[in-house]
Structure formats: C-alpha cells, structure tokens
Amino acid sequence: MRRQAAQRLVAALFALLALLFGVLIVSAHAQAAAGADVSESVPNLLSLAGIARAWREFWAIVGPGGKLHPAYFLEHKGHLVIEAALIVVIVYLALQHSFKVHPRAEDPLTDKEIDQLCKEWTPEPLVPTLPESERIEPTVITGIDGPYVYVQGRKEKVLQMAASNYLGMAADKEAKDVSVAAVDKYGVGSCGPRGFYGTIDVHLELEEELAKFYGTEAAIIYSYDVATVASIIPAVTNRKDIIVCDEFCSYAVQAGYTVSRSRLRTFKHNDVADLERVIQELEAEEKAKRRPLCRKLIIVEGIYANYGDLAPLDRIALIKEKYKYRLMVDESHAFGVLGATGRGACEHFGLKPEQVDIIAASMSHAMGSVGGFCVGDRTIVDHQRLSGSGYCFSASLPPYLAVAGINMLRRLRAGTTPSSGGSSGQQQGDKAGSGGAGEVLPKLHSKIRAFRTDLMRGVPGLKLYGGGVLSPVLHLHVAKPVSEAADTAALRRVAELMLTSGCGGGVGGVLVGVPQYASIEHRRPPPSLEIFVTLGLGDKELGLAAGALRKAAKEVFKQ
Amino acid sequence: MEDFVQPPFLVIADTLFVLSCCMLFGRLRDFVCWLLNPFGQRKKGKEGYAHIRDPTEDFYLRRMYGRIVDCWNRPISSAPDAWFDVMDRKRIKEPSGQDVAEIVNTGTSTRCLNLASYNYLGFAASDPYCTPQVVDTIGQLGVSGCSPRVLGGTTVAHTELEDLVAQYLNVEAAITYGMGFATNSSTIPALVGKGCLILSDSLNHSSIVAGARQSGAKIKVFRHNDAKHLDALLRQSIADGQPRSHRPWKKVLVIVEGVYSMEGEACNLKDVVAVSKRHRAYIYLDEAHSIGALGGTGRGCCEHWGVDPRDIDIMMGTFTKSFGSCGGYIAGKKPVIDFLRRHSPAHLYACAMAPGCVKQVTAALQVVMGLDGTGRGAAKVQQLHDNANYTRARLLEMGLDALGSWDSPVMPIMTYSPAKMVALSRELLQRRMAMVIVGFPATPLLLTRSRICISAAHSREDLDWALEQLDELATLCNLRHGNTALKAHMEASLKDHIRRHFGEAAAAAATVAG
C-alpha cells in the first residue's frame, strides 16, 4: 500500500514538473510571437492587392522561417508541450485506480457522520413477499410413456401436452438406449469448459452433424437453451452496434441485447413495413451523424415462443438484403418441425442457409435433448468460440445429451423418428421405417393443422392466437380480458380442470401449461394457455384433448 | 495472496521483451502483407457489412493467440476421470498471420493424467452407486423434459434433489437450474435491480459479472478477498447513497466466491460475513468450486471457516464440479426460494435440467452424505484434502510459486511469462499430463499461470509421478522462483488451518515439508 502511494507521489511530482516546463515553453513562444510589428494598418481585403498582402503576411508567419511553421515550432522545443500534455494524461489515467474509495469532493463526511448514516440505513427485504395466489406448485411427473406421462397423486396416465417434445425423441427407446450407452462410456458430466479439456469427441461430432444438416460451414453447441441466444447476441454486437428486434421476442433475446448494450430498436410484431420504417430512420440517423459502418442485426424468432406464430421470413430477408443488415433467427420451436427436411422456418419460407447469417436454436424441443446450437459461416462460429460467454465460461454439455442430439439428427435425415403414437401410446419403438423426414414431418404438419382447425371452430371464452398458421405452439388467450391476474387465475383453473377431470378411455386428463413471466421482463405477453402438438398424439388423443379443453373452458367461462 | 506473486524483475523484462518482439514483428508482417497486396489480402467481409470481429481487435488473435491455439480446446474421447484419453492433433496449416493455425485430429489418442477437469470427488466416471440410478432414471423419465420447470418439466427427480440439497446445506429450501453459468446470470437480476448496489470481488467469475450487468444495479468492485476494503466501500456507499440522486440504496448485495477458480484461494468468508452483517448487506456466496471440496464433510466454504450457513442469504453452487453432472442450485430461506420459483427467468423459460443429470447429483450427494450406507463419501473428501495438501506442499518445496488455500483442490503454478506457459503446456502433454494454462486476457499480462485441479480419484502414485515430471519441467522451464514471502505466508496459513481443524498441539508441529 505504502509503496503504491509513494509511486503515485513521484508520478504526480513528475507530472507537475513536466507541466511547469510546458507552460514556460508556451509563454516563451508567445513572447517571441508578440514581438512582431503590429503597428501597420490592417490590409483591405476588398482589393486584390490587399488580399495579396494579407496572404504574404500570413505566409511570412506560417511559411518556412515563419513563427507558426512546424520547423520553428520544433526548433523551439514546442513538441515538449505536446509531450508534457501526453504525460499529464498518462499520469491522470494511472491515478484512476478502480479500487479507490471516492470520498465526497467537498465538505466530506466525518467518520462519526458516516457511522450514523450507516446505522440509519434500513435495506429493503431481499425479496418481496409473494402473494398467495402466485405461489403455485407445478405438476410433478413420475414417469413417461410415449405421449403420456404419469403424475404424482394420480393413478391414470395423462396426456402430455405441456412439453415441446415434437418428434417424441425424449421418450423414444432408441434415444434412451444410446444415452445410456453414452453414460456408461463418458459418465454424466463433462467436468470442464470446452477450452479446458471439456471438449469431448461427441461434441465435435454433434457440431459436424449440425453443420452437415444445415449445409453451413460450421456449428457450435451451448450447454443451455436460454444461454444460447443470450450469449450469441453480446458476442456479435456491442455498444457501437445496432439491433432491430421484434417486439414479441422472448426473454433470451431480451437478456442478450441487455448484456450487449447495443442501440436497440423494436418493430411492431411481424410488421415488415414497420421494420422498414425503423431501419430507414436508423439509416438516416447514421448518415446524419456520419457514424462509421457498424454491425447491424435484425433479430426475429422463427416461431415465437410466447405467441406461437411465424415470422414472415421471406419478406424480412428482402429488407435485410436491401439495407445490408445481418439476420438472426431463433429457430428453437421451428427446428425439426417446419420445412421439408425439418430445418425450420427459414426452410419453410424457402430461404437458403446462406441468406440467414445466424441461425440459433434450442436442442430441448424437437431434438429431445438439452442445450442449444448456432449454425452459420466459419467466421461467425469461430468468433463465438472466443467471445460467447456461455460457451467459454461454462461447463460443456453432458456427453450423453450430445449423443442423444446426434441420434436425433441422423434419424431425422434417415426418416426413422418415432412414428405417430396412435391410440395406446405403447409403440414407442415403432419406426416409420422408410421415406426420410419427408414422411414424418408431413404427418406432424397434418396433426398441427387438424388440431388448430378444430380449436378454431371455437372454445368457450378462449381465442386461439395466430389461427391456422403451421405452428405446433398453441397459445389460447382469454377472449374478453379482464386483468392480468384474473385472466391468469381463470386459465390456471382451466388447466387444472383439464388435468383432473378424466377424459375417458383410460386417460386421466390432459397436462397443459399456463406460462408465467418474470417481473423483470421488459414486456410481458398476455396470459395464455400453452398447448404443444407433438407427433406422438394420435387422432384419438387430439380429439380427447380438444374435448377436455372445451369442457374445462365451458365450466370456467360460463356463458 | 496477490501481494506474494510479484514476478521477479528479470522475468518481467524478459516477458515484455518477448511480447514487444511479437508485437513489432506482427505489425511489420502486417505491413509487408499490405505492401504486397494492398487490396484483399485481409479477408474482406461481405460487401457493405461491418466485420463480425473488429479488425483492430483481432491483431492479438491473429499474431499471438494464432500461434498457440493448440494449447486449448484439446478434445478428449473418454470420461474425464483420473486418467483420460486426449485425442492427438496435428497442425495441417501453420498460422499465416491472417488466420490461426489449423489443427485436425489424427484419430488416435493418448492416455494422459488428468490434472485439468473439475472432477474433485471423482464422480466423473461411471460409478457403481450412481450410474445404475442414472440409467434407471433415463428409462423412467426420458432423456429430457423438453419443457420448463413451471410447465411440464418438473419430475420427481427434481423435487427429490431440491430437498436433498437443502438438507445437505442445512438451509430451508433450494432450487436447481440446468446450467451453472445461467444460475448466476439469471438469479442476480431477479434479486436486485435499479436502485440497488452490488459489491463484487474483483476476481469474481464471468457469470456473476454477466448477471450483475444484466440486473441494472450499480456495481462496485472491492479488492480481492479484502474485507477491510469491502468495509470502507460499504460505509462510503451507504453514506453517499445512490450516485447523482443520493437516495438511500434499496438493498446491497455482496457477492463472493467460495474458492476462486484461477487463484485456488478460499474466500475470507468469516470477515466478509462479519462486515456484511454489520452493514446489513445481503451476502451471495458462489460455491461453484468449493461445494463438495472444502470442509470436513464437503459442505463447502461455510464448513471450512465454521460459518453458519443461515448467515448467508444466498448460497449458490454448481453440480458440474464435485458431483460430476451439470447445472447449479440456489439455496437459502424459503421465501427467497419461493420468490425465485416465481420470478427467476431460468426457472420459467429454460428447459428443465435433464432427469439423468438430476439423478447423478442426487446419487452423488447421497454418497457424500453417507446415505448410501457406506463411508465412501467421507473417504472421498478426506482423500481429496490429503491429495491437495500433499501436492501443494511438494510444489512449494520444489520452489514453485503454487497459490491457493490449504484443502483447496485448485492450485495455480505461476509461470509469469506467456512463453513459458506455452512451453510448459506442450511439454506436459508430451509427457502425458493434461494441465490447464491461463493467460491474458483471463489473467493480468504478467501473471499467466498453469493450473492443477486435484481429484479424489488420483492415487498417491499418480501424484508422485506427476510431481516428478513437474520437478524436471521446473528446471527445464526455469520456474523455480524461490519466492520466500509466499512460502512464509503458506507456512503461516498452514498453521492457522491446522489449528482450526486439529487443535493447537498439531499446529505447532506442522511445517510445509512435514
């Protein structure tokens, strides 16, 4: 401590000396300049001769031999002034120590006063007390059986429609078998970040498979879904850059742009004209302020997790090309569902992988694993390997989950994902056999269409958001909203009734979710009942679910 | 501890000389490249788009990191146990200055001693008690829940683990998350926000920094492990109130880690708790590296110092390290955990932790707590401490600058010079040992280091063999700095450590050599 203080003192003294020296030189220089003859009359700038004289006088000072010529300046050690100024700056910066406790500049508080203030201060409690209505116990699952689950406290199995296990991979026998084999070989955890011997061969294999699946140069995997997008955004943008984002984007995107501290603009949900307006405004501003070229990013979700509708990617891609913005698409819910080969919303809208700069997705939906990935060209992926905080500073994905992911990708390509469950749900091992993804995905699509069409025919008191779009995420909003709390309570009651009032055929009920949103979210979506359509659900199950939903809704929203 | 690791003058001079040569020649080569081909030599981005990586920032990457990429990201092809298979790689393209060296796997692998993984209690590999339970759980509950905890992702495995964690830590309740990084980065913003103050240790992990930034609270940094500085900062901050408005703070959160991952040093918890209590600040203790590793029964930093866990407001920890799984937990009083269940983003939006991973933690915890009916857990913790103390004492004896507290499984060996760090890493791999090296920007430029992580799975023969190799390398790389101040400090802290755990008599007799 004392040594540091002494060092600072010496530095400060040195700075003072340098400053003094600088001032002396400047004053000497000024004296020399003031000695010039000032008695002559001011030249008349309206006449040619006057201008010529003014120029000559000017040149006599600025030209070679003049007192403002750089040579004169150097000759009279003028550079020392600049050097002294620089030293002062360096010393100033050196004294800016981050550990310094800054006391008040004027009239500092005495120790006694500080003690008194500290004694007087009463902090708020660490957390506010939760109202009783917000304390909810989630349904506890005790077993999984194809599209059905067993829940605690109930004997009969119930339909699982609260999980986004779109292709049934999470409960699939082959997926379980390869996972178990991987646990035997690699253990469960990877015990280290990717950089520090936490890279396991299956991670590399999964990245290779993903790149191959998307036809991109490279892929990178993260170990958690919300950390994926939240790490990618700060890696590719910072304070100087621009993000234009759909107003309905999920929490992961919000967390990402908050950490990146970029300049953020939002556009109206799925409104391409508004997107163009926002971009035009931004471009005009950039031009007016003559800012250098910065990284510009448009962020949308393929299927919006909190609403269940699709982004019009074809039109967004046109705008992106026109204004030279990069496009980032969060394909979490669309991956493995949309498109002819399951590549997601980009494929659905006919975009080629190279038209989208960054594709990110969660591996915890259709893939039936955990984690997230990003595909794109090598520069973008390699950049994340050094700058993606969730990649660099976190332990890597447990190897068995990577193996489950590889298994899913290979089978999606080969078309051997678990076939539709039918009525009993016992055929988990049943394979579609042939035909590739080309057969599995249309089956899923037809189920989504059928269920959506069914619900669009009307559910008492509820309204399906997005109508007939091809999306397996269904959000039912209250048709006549009262207040956030009341609507949430009503929807929760619907979900509870659906779970507990049996729907016949040996099925105890339907498990659906009512999403909750954190108080820290910038913009909370309206309360909704969230239902996922998965491949495992047969016509019978979908019918049962719609029936149970109508019955429960009728009971709650008595009309 | 930082006071003891000032590199010797010659080392500083040498390091700066080497680095400036690197810089100079890098710039020179960049200039020559530009002269030869002013257009297009530098990889151009797409027309009209800004570079993804700032061209001014990537000099370090191209000209320095590009030469030594082979020291990191080495892939393995087996479980990260005491010995593991490191995949062999070879350079197919030397670093061109425009690009980093390109390295490919050769397809073969070498069995190496694992001094790198955070496998403190040796649960990384297949375990006779844990693995069968994990296999059963995958069969019963599937590979993944595919749903957030609040919708359809909560299984019996999750509730069982949360109860067990609370019981293990002797607190009221606990909540678990699927990723350690996200545990910090999503819990801190849920607890504090605008108008709050975060006092963070200067060496806190990146996840804490990310969480603190996201929260919108004012962040102040106190000198590493310095309770006095924390006290001064707290007093001044509370007296001054919020910047500009000078209103009183809503709440103050002090964030410290149990064991600092790059220092191996245990947090000075007793003093930090005393200071925070006096000023009514809340304490957030990140036990990522200390849970399972410190304390007589592996209960972490609190047990190590004899602090009551109920004095800590937020106990955070991860399952990645000691328990050989993934994910993290927050434990504390019931109202706090209930609040997090309702308002923590990772709980509401992220997919639930995979059931298999959950079961692995439960089973490992049962072993550590002795609930499996054997003394295996206690023996593991004991073995870890013995291994760590033995290795640390031997390293100090060799004259290496090994940092860290006694009992802590993390021990950095200071190399100071980046060139030596790289040489050490490559030479170690040649001799079939895997060790982590860390340099700028993760550490200050002159404080690069190599890090050993000790495991209970290491046998004494393994460690003796490793120490023998290190002894040779210490000579080869000229690493014996003979730092007497550090040695004296370690001697004193050893006496203190033994006094607390074994009594006065044993302390008097203890020396580093013994």
PDB file of C-alpha atoms in Angstrom, chain B residues 121-312:
ATOM      1  CA  LEU B 121     -14.689 -36.004  -5.774  1.00  0.00           C
ATOM      2  CA  GLY B 122     -14.131 -38.426  -8.635  1.00  0.00           C
ATOM      3  CA  PHE B 123     -17.766 -38.787  -9.742  1.00  0.00           C
ATOM      4  CA  ALA B 124     -16.970 -38.038 -13.391  1.00  0.00           C
ATOM      5  CA  ALA B 125     -16.554 -41.620 -14.469  1.00  0.00           C
ATOM      6  CA  SER B 126     -19.007 -44.466 -14.180  1.00  0.00           C
ATOM      7  CA  ASP B 127     -19.757 -45.080 -10.501  1.00  0.00           C
ATOM      8  CA  PRO B 128     -21.159 -48.339  -9.064  1.00  0.00           C
ATOM      9  CA  TYR B 129     -23.743 -46.468  -6.975  1.00  0.00           C
ATOM     10  CA  CYS B 130     -24.651 -43.511  -9.201  1.00  0.00           C
ATOM     11  CA  THR B 131     -24.601 -44.841 -12.756  1.00  0.00           C
ATOM     12  CA  PRO B 132     -27.289 -47.553 -12.357  1.00  0.00           C
ATOM     13  CA  GLN B 133     -29.626 -44.940 -10.862  1.00  0.00           C
ATOM     14  CA  VAL B 134     -28.946 -42.560 -13.747  1.00  0.00           C
ATOM     15  CA  VAL B 135     -29.673 -45.343 -16.236  1.00  0.00           C
ATOM     16  CA  ASP B 136     -32.953 -46.192 -14.470  1.00  0.00           C
ATOM     17  CA  THR B 137     -33.990 -42.541 -14.435  1.00  0.00           C
ATOM     18  CA  ILE B 138     -33.343 -42.109 -18.154  1.00  0.00           C
ATOM     19  CA  GLY B 139     -35.544 -45.151 -18.745  1.00  0.00           C
ATOM     20  CA  GLN B 140     -38.294 -43.890 -16.461  1.00  0.00           C
ATOM     21  CA  LEU B 141     -38.334 -40.164 -17.233  1.00  0.00           C
ATOM     22  CA  GLY B 142     -36.796 -39.947 -20.692  1.00  0.00           C
ATOM     23  CA  VAL B 143     -33.719 -38.170 -21.996  1.00  0.00           C
ATOM     24  CA  SER B 144     -35.054 -34.673 -21.412  1.00  0.00           C
ATOM     25  CA  GLY B 145     -38.159 -32.998 -20.043  1.00  0.00           C
ATOM     26  CA  CYS B 146     -38.487 -30.772 -23.158  1.00  0.00           C
ATOM     27  CA  SER B 147     -40.311 -28.231 -21.041  1.00  0.00           C
ATOM     28  CA  PRO B 148     -39.554 -25.521 -18.495  1.00  0.00           C
ATOM     29  CA  ARG B 149     -39.953 -26.393 -14.839  1.00  0.00           C
ATOM     30  CA  VAL B 150     -43.176 -24.421 -14.466  1.00  0.00           C
ATOM     31  CA  LEU B 151     -44.987 -26.096 -17.369  1.00  0.00           C
ATOM     32  CA  GLY B 152     -44.327 -29.792 -17.689  1.00  0.00           C
ATOM     33  CA  GLY B 153     -40.669 -30.215 -16.810  1.00  0.00           C
ATOM     34  CA  THR B 154     -40.823 -30.862 -13.074  1.00  0.00           C
ATOM     35  CA  THR B 155     -40.271 -34.519 -12.264  1.00  0.00           C
ATOM     36  CA  VAL B 156     -39.910 -36.453  -9.028  1.00  0.00           C
ATOM     37  CA  ALA B 157     -36.160 -36.424  -9.618  1.00  0.00           C
ATOM     38  CA  HIS B 158     -36.123 -32.612  -9.428  1.00  0.00           C
ATOM     39  CA  THR B 159     -38.145 -32.315  -6.232  1.00  0.00           C
ATOM     40  CA  GLU B 160     -36.077 -35.067  -4.621  1.00  0.00           C
ATOM     41  CA  LEU B 161     -32.826 -33.289  -5.468  1.00  0.00           C
ATOM     42  CA  GLU B 162     -34.025 -29.908  -4.235  1.00  0.00           C
ATOM     43  CA  ASP B 163     -34.991 -31.397  -0.886  1.00  0.00           C
ATOM     44  CA  LEU B 164     -31.674 -33.192  -0.617  1.00  0.00           C
ATOM     45  CA  VAL B 165     -29.636 -30.088  -1.454  1.00  0.00           C
ATOM     46  CA  ALA B 166     -31.459 -28.107   1.237  1.00  0.00           C
ATOM     47  CA  GLN B 167     -30.829 -30.891   3.726  1.00  0.00           C
ATOM     48  CA  TYR B 168     -27.156 -31.161   2.745  1.00  0.00           C
ATOM     49  CA  LEU B 169     -26.527 -27.456   3.114  1.00  0.00           C
ATOM     50  CA  ASN B 170     -28.641 -27.196   6.243  1.00  0.00           C
ATOM     51  CA  VAL B 171     -30.878 -24.466   4.855  1.00  0.00           C
ATOM     52  CA  GLU B 172     -34.648 -24.176   4.409  1.00  0.00           C
ATOM     53  CA  ALA B 173     -35.059 -24.676   0.680  1.00  0.00           C
ATOM     54  CA  ALA B 174     -33.242 -24.959  -2.628  1.00  0.00           C
ATOM     55  CA  ILE B 175     -33.969 -24.543  -6.319  1.00  0.00           C
ATOM     56  CA  THR B 176     -31.994 -26.125  -9.156  1.00  0.00           C
ATOM     57  CA  TYR B 177     -31.137 -24.931 -12.662  1.00  0.00           C
ATOM     58  CA  GLY B 178     -29.774 -26.704 -15.704  1.00  0.00           C
ATOM     59  CA  MET B 179     -26.573 -24.695 -16.089  1.00  0.00           C
ATOM     60  CA  GLY B 180     -24.169 -23.197 -13.589  1.00  0.00           C
ATOM     61  CA  PHE B 181     -23.493 -20.080 -15.668  1.00  0.00           C
ATOM     62  CA  ALA B 182     -27.228 -19.382 -16.072  1.00  0.00           C
ATOM     63  CA  THR B 183     -27.793 -19.899 -12.359  1.00  0.00           C
ATOM     64  CA  ASN B 184     -25.737 -16.808 -11.638  1.00  0.00           C
ATOM     65  CA  SER B 185     -26.639 -14.811 -14.701  1.00  0.00           C
ATOM     66  CA  SER B 186     -30.389 -15.220 -14.164  1.00  0.00           C
ATOM     67  CA  THR B 187     -30.660 -15.161 -10.370  1.00  0.00           C
ATOM     68  CA  ILE B 188     -28.791 -11.924  -9.748  1.00  0.00           C
ATOM     69  CA  PRO B 189     -31.115  -9.849 -11.996  1.00  0.00           C
ATOM     70  CA  ALA B 190     -34.126 -11.455 -10.291  1.00  0.00           C
ATOM     71  CA  LEU B 191     -32.892 -10.349  -6.860  1.00  0.00           C
ATOM     72  CA  VAL B 192     -31.502  -6.877  -7.424  1.00  0.00           C
ATOM     73  CA  GLY B 193     -32.269  -4.154  -9.900  1.00  0.00           C
ATOM     74  CA  LYS B 194     -32.220  -0.422 -10.344  1.00  0.00           C
ATOM     75  CA  GLY B 195     -31.506   1.433  -7.112  1.00  0.00           C
ATOM     76  CA  CYS B 196     -29.599  -1.497  -5.634  1.00  0.00           C
ATOM     77  CA  LEU B 197     -25.871  -1.847  -5.142  1.00  0.00           C
ATOM     78  CA  ILE B 198     -23.740  -4.873  -5.952  1.00  0.00           C
ATOM     79  CA  LEU B 199     -20.341  -5.166  -4.290  1.00  0.00           C
ATOM     80  CA  SER B 200     -18.400  -7.739  -6.197  1.00  0.00           C
ATOM     81  CA  ASP B 201     -14.990  -9.244  -5.551  1.00  0.00           C
ATOM     82  CA  SER B 202     -12.510  -8.180  -8.206  1.00  0.00           C
ATOM     83  CA  LEU B 203     -11.854 -11.781  -9.250  1.00  0.00           C
ATOM     84  CA  ASN B 204     -15.448 -12.963  -9.490  1.00  0.00           C
ATOM     85  CA  HIS B 205     -16.402 -15.284 -12.310  1.00  0.00           C
ATOM     86  CA  SER B 206     -17.733 -14.071 -15.648  1.00  0.00           C
ATOM     87  CA  SER B 207     -21.224 -15.440 -14.925  1.00  0.00           C
ATOM     88  CA  ILE B 208     -21.514 -13.147 -11.901  1.00  0.00           C
ATOM     89  CA  VAL B 209     -20.342 -10.218 -13.987  1.00  0.00           C
ATOM     90  CA  ALA B 210     -22.925 -11.061 -16.654  1.00  0.00           C
ATOM     91  CA  GLY B 211     -25.706 -11.338 -14.081  1.00  0.00           C
ATOM     92  CA  ALA B 212     -24.723  -8.121 -12.355  1.00  0.00           C
ATOM     93  CA  ARG B 213     -24.638  -6.223 -15.643  1.00  0.00           C
ATOM     94  CA  GLN B 214     -27.986  -7.574 -16.668  1.00  0.00           C
ATOM     95  CA  SER B 215     -29.568  -6.538 -13.379  1.00  0.00           C
ATOM     96  CA  GLY B 216     -29.223  -2.797 -13.891  1.00  0.00           C
ATOM     97  CA  ALA B 217     -27.901  -2.352 -10.354  1.00  0.00           C
ATOM     98  CA  LYS B 218     -24.859  -0.175  -9.632  1.00  0.00           C
ATOM     99  CA  ILE B 219     -21.749  -2.348  -9.482  1.00  0.00           C
ATOM    100  CA  LYS B 220     -18.719  -1.583  -7.333  1.00  0.00           C
ATOM    101  CA  VAL B 221     -15.699  -3.826  -7.158  1.00  0.00           C
ATOM    102  CA  PHE B 222     -13.703  -4.415  -3.997  1.00  0.00           C
ATOM    103  CA  ARG B 223     -10.116  -5.619  -3.818  1.00  0.00           C
ATOM    104  CA  HIS B 224      -9.881  -9.380  -3.969  1.00  0.00           C
ATOM    105  CA  ASN B 225     -10.597 -11.016  -0.605  1.00  0.00           C
ATOM    106  CA  ASP B 226     -10.043  -7.769   1.275  1.00  0.00           C
ATOM    107  CA  ALA B 227     -12.717  -7.411   3.955  1.00  0.00           C
ATOM    108  CA  LYS B 228     -11.229  -4.071   5.058  1.00  0.00           C
ATOM    109  CA  HIS B 229     -11.647  -2.591   1.634  1.00  0.00           C
ATOM    110  CA  LEU B 230     -15.152  -4.024   1.459  1.00  0.00           C
ATOM    111  CA  ASP B 231     -15.916  -2.367   4.779  1.00  0.00           C
ATOM    112  CA  ALA B 232     -14.616   1.011   3.628  1.00  0.00           C
ATOM    113  CA  LEU B 233     -16.515   0.770   0.371  1.00  0.00           C
ATOM    114  CA  LEU B 234     -19.722  -0.272   2.121  1.00  0.00           C
ATOM    115  CA  ARG B 235     -19.517   2.567   4.639  1.00  0.00           C
ATOM    116  CA  GLN B 236     -18.839   5.141   1.986  1.00  0.00           C
ATOM    117  CA  SER B 237     -21.511   3.810  -0.353  1.00  0.00           C
ATOM    118  CA  ILE B 238     -24.227   3.639   2.276  1.00  0.00           C
ATOM    119  CA  ALA B 239     -23.361   7.117   3.490  1.00  0.00           C
ATOM    120  CA  ASP B 240     -23.343   8.526  -0.046  1.00  0.00           C
ATOM    121  CA  GLY B 241     -26.431   6.719  -1.266  1.00  0.00           C
ATOM    122  CA  GLN B 242     -27.157   6.280  -4.949  1.00  0.00           C
ATOM    123  CA  PRO B 243     -24.986   8.190  -7.384  1.00  0.00           C
ATOM    124  CA  ARG B 244     -26.432  11.528  -8.555  1.00  0.00           C
ATOM    125  CA  SER B 245     -29.757  11.220  -6.723  1.00  0.00           C
ATOM    126  CA  HIS B 246     -28.159  10.408  -3.327  1.00  0.00           C
ATOM    127  CA  ARG B 247     -31.238   8.484  -2.298  1.00  0.00           C
ATOM    128  CA  PRO B 248     -30.521   5.563   0.026  1.00  0.00           C
ATOM    129  CA  TRP B 249     -29.861   2.227  -1.651  1.00  0.00           C
ATOM    130  CA  LYS B 250     -32.748  -0.199  -1.776  1.00  0.00           C
ATOM    131  CA  LYS B 251     -30.501  -3.107  -0.904  1.00  0.00           C
ATOM    132  CA  VAL B 252     -26.845  -4.001  -1.078  1.00  0.00           C
ATOM    133  CA  LEU B 253     -25.658  -7.399  -2.252  1.00  0.00           C
ATOM    134  CA  VAL B 254     -22.115  -8.564  -1.559  1.00  0.00           C
ATOM    135  CA  ILE B 255     -21.049 -11.269  -4.000  1.00  0.00           C
ATOM    136  CA  VAL B 256     -18.092 -13.519  -3.245  1.00  0.00           C
ATOM    137  CA  GLU B 257     -16.943 -16.941  -4.360  1.00  0.00           C
ATOM    138  CA  GLY B 258     -16.082 -19.856  -2.084  1.00  0.00           C
ATOM    139  CA  VAL B 259     -12.943 -20.792  -3.973  1.00  0.00           C
ATOM    140  CA  TYR B 260     -11.669 -18.563  -6.770  1.00  0.00           C
ATOM    141  CA  SER B 261     -11.155 -20.705  -9.811  1.00  0.00           C
ATOM    142  CA  MET B 262      -7.987 -19.049 -11.088  1.00  0.00           C
ATOM    143  CA  GLU B 263      -6.396 -18.500  -7.661  1.00  0.00           C
ATOM    144  CA  GLY B 264      -7.403 -21.615  -5.761  1.00  0.00           C
ATOM    145  CA  GLU B 265      -7.880 -19.345  -2.809  1.00  0.00           C
ATOM    146  CA  ALA B 266     -10.749 -19.793  -0.361  1.00  0.00           C
ATOM    147  CA  CYS B 267     -12.851 -16.743   0.337  1.00  0.00           C
ATOM    148  CA  ASN B 268     -12.133 -14.919   3.559  1.00  0.00           C
ATOM    149  CA  LEU B 269     -15.707 -15.696   4.488  1.00  0.00           C
ATOM    150  CA  LYS B 270     -15.689 -15.035   8.216  1.00  0.00           C
ATOM    151  CA  ASP B 271     -14.599 -11.426   7.816  1.00  0.00           C
ATOM    152  CA  VAL B 272     -16.808 -10.825   4.778  1.00  0.00           C
ATOM    153  CA  VAL B 273     -19.834 -12.119   6.689  1.00  0.00           C
ATOM    154  CA  ALA B 274     -18.987 -10.011   9.739  1.00  0.00           C
ATOM    155  CA  VAL B 275     -18.621  -6.841   7.647  1.00  0.00           C
ATOM    156  CA  SER B 276     -21.771  -7.503   5.630  1.00  0.00           C
ATOM    157  CA  LYS B 277     -23.824  -8.300   8.714  1.00  0.00           C
ATOM    158  CA  ARG B 278     -22.660  -5.128  10.406  1.00  0.00           C
ATOM    159  CA  HIS B 279     -23.846  -3.075   7.461  1.00  0.00           C
ATOM    160  CA  ARG B 280     -26.963  -5.155   6.811  1.00  0.00           C
ATOM    161  CA  ALA B 281     -25.843  -6.052   3.305  1.00  0.00           C
ATOM    162  CA  TYR B 282     -27.008  -9.355   1.852  1.00  0.00           C
ATOM    163  CA  ILE B 283     -24.402 -11.987   1.046  1.00  0.00           C
ATOM    164  CA  TYR B 284     -24.339 -14.048  -2.125  1.00  0.00           C
ATOM    165  CA  LEU B 285     -21.833 -16.887  -1.912  1.00  0.00           C
ATOM    166  CA  ASP B 286     -20.913 -18.682  -5.127  1.00  0.00           C
ATOM    167  CA  GLU B 287     -19.659 -22.113  -4.141  1.00  0.00           C
ATOM    168  CA  ALA B 288     -19.039 -23.400  -7.654  1.00  0.00           C
ATOM    169  CA  HIS B 289     -15.591 -24.715  -6.791  1.00  0.00           C
ATOM    170  CA  SER B 290     -15.912 -25.146  -3.046  1.00  0.00           C
ATOM    171  CA  ILE B 291     -19.069 -27.226  -2.617  1.00  0.00           C
ATOM    172  CA  GLY B 292     -18.082 -30.830  -2.023  1.00  0.00           C
ATOM    173  CA  ALA B 293     -14.421 -29.844  -1.963  1.00  0.00           C
ATOM    174  CA  LEU B 294     -13.926 -27.718   1.161  1.00  0.00           C
ATOM    175  CA  GLY B 295     -14.890 -28.578   4.714  1.00  0.00           C
ATOM    176  CA  GLY B 296     -14.535 -31.828   6.635  1.00  0.00           C
ATOM    177  CA  THR B 297     -17.693 -33.327   5.110  1.00  0.00           C
ATOM    178  CA  GLY B 298     -17.567 -31.407   1.834  1.00  0.00           C
ATOM    179  CA  ARG B 299     -20.201 -28.859   2.788  1.00  0.00           C
ATOM    180  CA  GLY B 300     -18.185 -26.026   1.328  1.00  0.00           C
ATOM    181  CA  CYS B 301     -16.746 -22.744   2.420  1.00  0.00           C
ATOM    182  CA  CYS B 302     -19.062 -22.284   5.417  1.00  0.00           C
ATOM    183  CA  GLU B 303     -17.914 -25.510   6.972  1.00  0.00           C
ATOM    184  CA  HIS B 304     -14.291 -24.690   6.159  1.00  0.00           C
ATOM    185  CA  TRP B 305     -14.433 -21.473   8.184  1.00  0.00           C
ATOM    186  CA  GLY B 306     -17.068 -22.550  10.693  1.00  0.00           C
ATOM    187  CA  VAL B 307     -19.635 -20.024   9.479  1.00  0.00           C
ATOM    188  CA  ASP B 308     -23.325 -20.771   9.999  1.00  0.00           C
ATOM    189  CA  PRO B 309     -24.883 -21.308   6.538  1.00  0.00           C
ATOM    190  CA  ARG B 310     -28.002 -19.498   7.747  1.00  0.00           C
ATOM    191  CA  ASP B 311     -25.936 -16.311   7.907  1.00  0.00           C
ATOM    192  CA  ILE B 312     -25.506 -16.483   4.141  1.00  0.00           C
TER     193      ILE B 312
END
